[in-house]
Amino acid sequence: MGDNEIFPTNKKLIGNKVKWLRKNAVNQINNKITPEDVYSFLDISKSSYYSIERGAKELTFSQAYKICCLYSITFPELLTPTISSDKTNGL
Protein backbone atom coordinates (compact mmCIF):
# COMPACT_ATOMS: atom_id res chain seq x y z
CA MET A 1 0.00 0.00 0.00
CA GLY A 2 1.26 3.45 -0.86
CA ASP A 3 1.62 6.21 1.68
CA ASN A 4 -1.08 8.25 -0.04
CA GLU A 5 -3.69 5.52 -0.34
CA ILE A 6 -6.88 6.38 1.50
CA PHE A 7 -7.77 4.41 4.63
CA PRO A 8 -11.33 3.33 3.72
CA THR A 9 -13.65 4.10 6.60
CA ASN A 10 -16.24 6.53 7.91
CA LYS A 11 -14.53 9.95 7.97
CA LYS A 12 -16.72 11.27 10.77
CA LEU A 13 -16.14 8.22 13.00
CA ILE A 14 -12.37 8.44 12.50
CA GLY A 15 -12.39 12.21 13.00
CA ASN A 16 -14.27 11.87 16.27
CA LYS A 17 -11.94 9.08 17.37
CA VAL A 18 -8.78 11.06 16.52
CA LYS A 19 -10.10 14.05 18.48
CA TRP A 20 -11.14 11.85 21.42
CA LEU A 21 -7.72 10.19 21.51
CA ARG A 22 -5.93 13.53 21.55
CA LYS A 23 -8.14 14.99 24.26
CA ASN A 24 -7.83 11.92 26.49
CA ALA A 25 -4.18 11.05 25.99
CA VAL A 26 -1.14 12.23 27.88
CA ASN A 27 2.47 12.11 26.79
CA GLN A 28 5.31 10.46 28.69
CA ILE A 29 5.65 13.40 31.08
CA ASN A 30 1.89 13.46 31.79
CA ASN A 31 1.13 16.55 29.74
CA LYS A 32 -1.91 16.67 27.50
CA ILE A 33 -1.15 15.99 23.87
CA THR A 34 -1.79 19.11 21.81
CA PRO A 35 -3.05 19.34 18.24
CA GLU A 36 0.41 20.65 17.36
CA ASP A 37 1.96 17.47 18.76
CA VAL A 38 -0.26 15.35 16.54
CA TYR A 39 0.00 17.24 13.26
CA SER A 40 3.76 17.55 13.71
CA PHE A 41 3.99 13.79 14.35
CA LEU A 42 1.86 13.13 11.26
CA ASP A 43 3.90 15.65 9.26
CA ILE A 44 0.80 17.41 7.95
CA SER A 45 -0.48 20.97 8.09
CA LYS A 46 -2.61 22.34 10.89
CA SER A 47 -5.58 22.77 8.53
CA SER A 48 -5.27 19.18 7.29
CA TYR A 49 -5.24 17.88 10.86
CA TYR A 50 -8.31 19.87 11.86
CA SER A 51 -10.06 18.65 8.68
CA ILE A 52 -9.38 15.09 9.83
CA GLU A 53 -10.75 15.82 13.33
CA ARG A 54 -13.91 17.36 11.82
CA GLY A 55 -14.38 14.35 9.56
CA ALA A 56 -13.97 16.47 6.44
CA LYS A 57 -10.80 14.71 5.24
CA GLU A 58 -9.94 11.04 4.99
CA LEU A 59 -6.81 9.57 6.49
CA THR A 60 -4.19 7.93 4.35
CA PHE A 61 -2.95 4.51 5.43
CA SER A 62 0.31 6.14 6.48
CA GLN A 63 -1.52 8.67 8.69
CA ALA A 64 -3.73 5.97 10.19
CA TYR A 65 -0.63 3.88 10.94
CA LYS A 66 1.12 6.85 12.58
CA ILE A 67 -1.95 7.60 14.72
CA CYS A 68 -2.02 3.98 15.86
CA CYS A 69 1.68 4.21 16.73
CA LEU A 70 1.27 7.54 18.51
CA TYR A 71 -1.45 6.23 20.79
CA SER A 72 -0.26 2.60 20.98
CA ILE A 73 -3.50 1.25 19.53
CA THR A 74 -4.39 -1.19 16.75
CA PHE A 75 -6.28 -0.46 13.53
CA PRO A 76 -9.44 -2.14 14.92
CA GLU A 77 -9.23 0.10 18.00
CA LEU A 78 -8.94 3.16 15.76
CA LEU A 79 -12.13 2.06 14.02
CA THR A 80 -14.21 1.68 17.19
CA PRO A 81 -16.11 4.59 18.73
CA THR A 82 -14.47 4.23 22.16
CA ILE A 83 -11.19 2.99 23.55
CA SER A 84 -9.89 1.94 26.94
CA SER A 85 -8.24 4.89 28.69
CA ASP A 86 -5.21 2.82 29.66
CA LYS A 87 -4.19 2.62 25.98
CA THR A 88 -3.84 6.36 25.44
CA ASN A 89 -0.36 7.14 26.65
CA GLY A 90 1.74 6.54 23.55
CA LEU A 91 3.52 9.83 22.88
PDB file of C-alpha atoms in Angstrom:
ATOM      1  CA  MET A   1       0.000   0.000   0.000  1.00  0.00           C
ATOM      2  CA  GLY A   2       1.264   3.450  -0.858  1.00  0.00           C
ATOM      3  CA  ASP A   3       1.625   6.214   1.676  1.00  0.00           C
ATOM      4  CA  ASN A   4      -1.081   8.246  -0.038  1.00  0.00           C
ATOM      5  CA  GLU A   5      -3.693   5.516  -0.339  1.00  0.00           C
ATOM      6  CA  ILE A   6      -6.883   6.382   1.497  1.00  0.00           C
ATOM      7  CA  PHE A   7      -7.767   4.414   4.631  1.00  0.00           C
ATOM      8  CA  PRO A   8     -11.332   3.329   3.724  1.00  0.00           C
ATOM      9  CA  THR A   9     -13.646   4.100   6.600  1.00  0.00           C
ATOM     10  CA  ASN A  10     -16.237   6.532   7.905  1.00  0.00           C
ATOM     11  CA  LYS A  11     -14.526   9.949   7.966  1.00  0.00           C
ATOM     12  CA  LYS A  12     -16.723  11.270  10.768  1.00  0.00           C
ATOM     13  CA  LEU A  13     -16.139   8.218  12.995  1.00  0.00           C
ATOM     14  CA  ILE A  14     -12.375   8.439  12.495  1.00  0.00           C
ATOM     15  CA  GLY A  15     -12.395  12.210  12.999  1.00  0.00           C
ATOM     16  CA  ASN A  16     -14.275  11.871  16.272  1.00  0.00           C
ATOM     17  CA  LYS A  17     -11.937   9.081  17.367  1.00  0.00           C
ATOM     18  CA  VAL A  18      -8.779  11.065  16.521  1.00  0.00           C
ATOM     19  CA  LYS A  19     -10.104  14.047  18.479  1.00  0.00           C
ATOM     20  CA  TRP A  20     -11.137  11.846  21.424  1.00  0.00           C
ATOM     21  CA  LEU A  21      -7.716  10.188  21.505  1.00  0.00           C
ATOM     22  CA  ARG A  22      -5.926  13.530  21.546  1.00  0.00           C
ATOM     23  CA  LYS A  23      -8.139  14.989  24.262  1.00  0.00           C
ATOM     24  CA  ASN A  24      -7.833  11.918  26.489  1.00  0.00           C
ATOM     25  CA  ALA A  25      -4.181  11.047  25.992  1.00  0.00           C
ATOM     26  CA  VAL A  26      -1.137  12.232  27.877  1.00  0.00           C
ATOM     27  CA  ASN A  27       2.472  12.109  26.791  1.00  0.00           C
ATOM     28  CA  GLN A  28       5.311  10.457  28.692  1.00  0.00           C
ATOM     29  CA  ILE A  29       5.655  13.395  31.084  1.00  0.00           C
ATOM     30  CA  ASN A  30       1.893  13.459  31.789  1.00  0.00           C
ATOM     31  CA  ASN A  31       1.131  16.548  29.738  1.00  0.00           C
ATOM     32  CA  LYS A  32      -1.909  16.674  27.499  1.00  0.00           C
ATOM     33  CA  ILE A  33      -1.149  15.990  23.868  1.00  0.00           C
ATOM     34  CA  THR A  34      -1.792  19.107  21.811  1.00  0.00           C
ATOM     35  CA  PRO A  35      -3.046  19.336  18.239  1.00  0.00           C
ATOM     36  CA  GLU A  36       0.414  20.646  17.362  1.00  0.00           C
ATOM     37  CA  ASP A  37       1.963  17.466  18.763  1.00  0.00           C
ATOM     38  CA  VAL A  38      -0.260  15.353  16.541  1.00  0.00           C
ATOM     39  CA  TYR A  39      -0.002  17.236  13.265  1.00  0.00           C
ATOM     40  CA  SER A  40       3.756  17.553  13.715  1.00  0.00           C
ATOM     41  CA  PHE A  41       3.986  13.791  14.346  1.00  0.00           C
ATOM     42  CA  LEU A  42       1.859  13.127  11.264  1.00  0.00           C
ATOM     43  CA  ASP A  43       3.901  15.649   9.260  1.00  0.00           C
ATOM     44  CA  ILE A  44       0.801  17.408   7.946  1.00  0.00           C
ATOM     45  CA  SER A  45      -0.476  20.969   8.090  1.00  0.00           C
ATOM     46  CA  LYS A  46      -2.608  22.338  10.889  1.00  0.00           C
ATOM     47  CA  SER A  47      -5.579  22.769   8.532  1.00  0.00           C
ATOM     48  CA  SER A  48      -5.270  19.175   7.286  1.00  0.00           C
ATOM     49  CA  TYR A  49      -5.237  17.880  10.855  1.00  0.00           C
ATOM     50  CA  TYR A  50      -8.312  19.865  11.860  1.00  0.00           C
ATOM     51  CA  SER A  51     -10.060  18.653   8.683  1.00  0.00           C
ATOM     52  CA  ILE A  52      -9.380  15.093   9.826  1.00  0.00           C
ATOM     53  CA  GLU A  53     -10.754  15.822  13.333  1.00  0.00           C
ATOM     54  CA  ARG A  54     -13.906  17.363  11.817  1.00  0.00           C
ATOM     55  CA  GLY A  55     -14.384  14.351   9.564  1.00  0.00           C
ATOM     56  CA  ALA A  56     -13.973  16.471   6.437  1.00  0.00           C
ATOM     57  CA  LYS A  57     -10.802  14.711   5.243  1.00  0.00           C
ATOM     58  CA  GLU A  58      -9.944  11.040   4.985  1.00  0.00           C
ATOM     59  CA  LEU A  59      -6.814   9.572   6.486  1.00  0.00           C
ATOM     60  CA  THR A  60      -4.189   7.934   4.349  1.00  0.00           C
ATOM     61  CA  PHE A  61      -2.948   4.508   5.429  1.00  0.00           C
ATOM     62  CA  SER A  62       0.309   6.144   6.475  1.00  0.00           C
ATOM     63  CA  GLN A  63      -1.517   8.666   8.686  1.00  0.00           C
ATOM     64  CA  ALA A  64      -3.725   5.966  10.193  1.00  0.00           C
ATOM     65  CA  TYR A  65      -0.632   3.875  10.944  1.00  0.00           C
ATOM     66  CA  LYS A  66       1.115   6.848  12.578  1.00  0.00           C
ATOM     67  CA  ILE A  67      -1.947   7.596  14.720  1.00  0.00           C
ATOM     68  CA  CYS A  68      -2.021   3.981  15.865  1.00  0.00           C
ATOM     69  CA  CYS A  69       1.682   4.205  16.728  1.00  0.00           C
ATOM     70  CA  LEU A  70       1.273   7.540  18.512  1.00  0.00           C
ATOM     71  CA  TYR A  71      -1.449   6.229  20.792  1.00  0.00           C
ATOM     72  CA  SER A  72      -0.263   2.601  20.979  1.00  0.00           C
ATOM     73  CA  ILE A  73      -3.499   1.248  19.526  1.00  0.00           C
ATOM     74  CA  THR A  74      -4.394  -1.187  16.747  1.00  0.00           C
ATOM     75  CA  PHE A  75      -6.282  -0.455  13.525  1.00  0.00           C
ATOM     76  CA  PRO A  76      -9.438  -2.135  14.919  1.00  0.00           C
ATOM     77  CA  GLU A  77      -9.229   0.095  17.998  1.00  0.00           C
ATOM     78  CA  LEU A  78      -8.940   3.157  15.758  1.00  0.00           C
ATOM     79  CA  LEU A  79     -12.132   2.056  14.019  1.00  0.00           C
ATOM     80  CA  THR A  80     -14.209   1.677  17.186  1.00  0.00           C
ATOM     81  CA  PRO A  81     -16.109   4.594  18.729  1.00  0.00           C
ATOM     82  CA  THR A  82     -14.471   4.231  22.158  1.00  0.00           C
ATOM     83  CA  ILE A  83     -11.188   2.986  23.550  1.00  0.00           C
ATOM     84  CA  SER A  84      -9.893   1.940  26.939  1.00  0.00           C
ATOM     85  CA  SER A  85      -8.236   4.893  28.688  1.00  0.00           C
ATOM     86  CA  ASP A  86      -5.206   2.817  29.663  1.00  0.00           C
ATOM     87  CA  LYS A  87      -4.192   2.624  25.983  1.00  0.00           C
ATOM     88  CA  THR A  88      -3.837   6.364  25.445  1.00  0.00           C
ATOM     89  CA  ASN A  89      -0.362   7.140  26.651  1.00  0.00           C
ATOM     90  CA  GLY A  90       1.736   6.539  23.555  1.00  0.00           C
ATOM     91  CA  LEU A  91       3.524   9.827  22.884  1.00  0.00           C
TER      92      LEU A  91
END
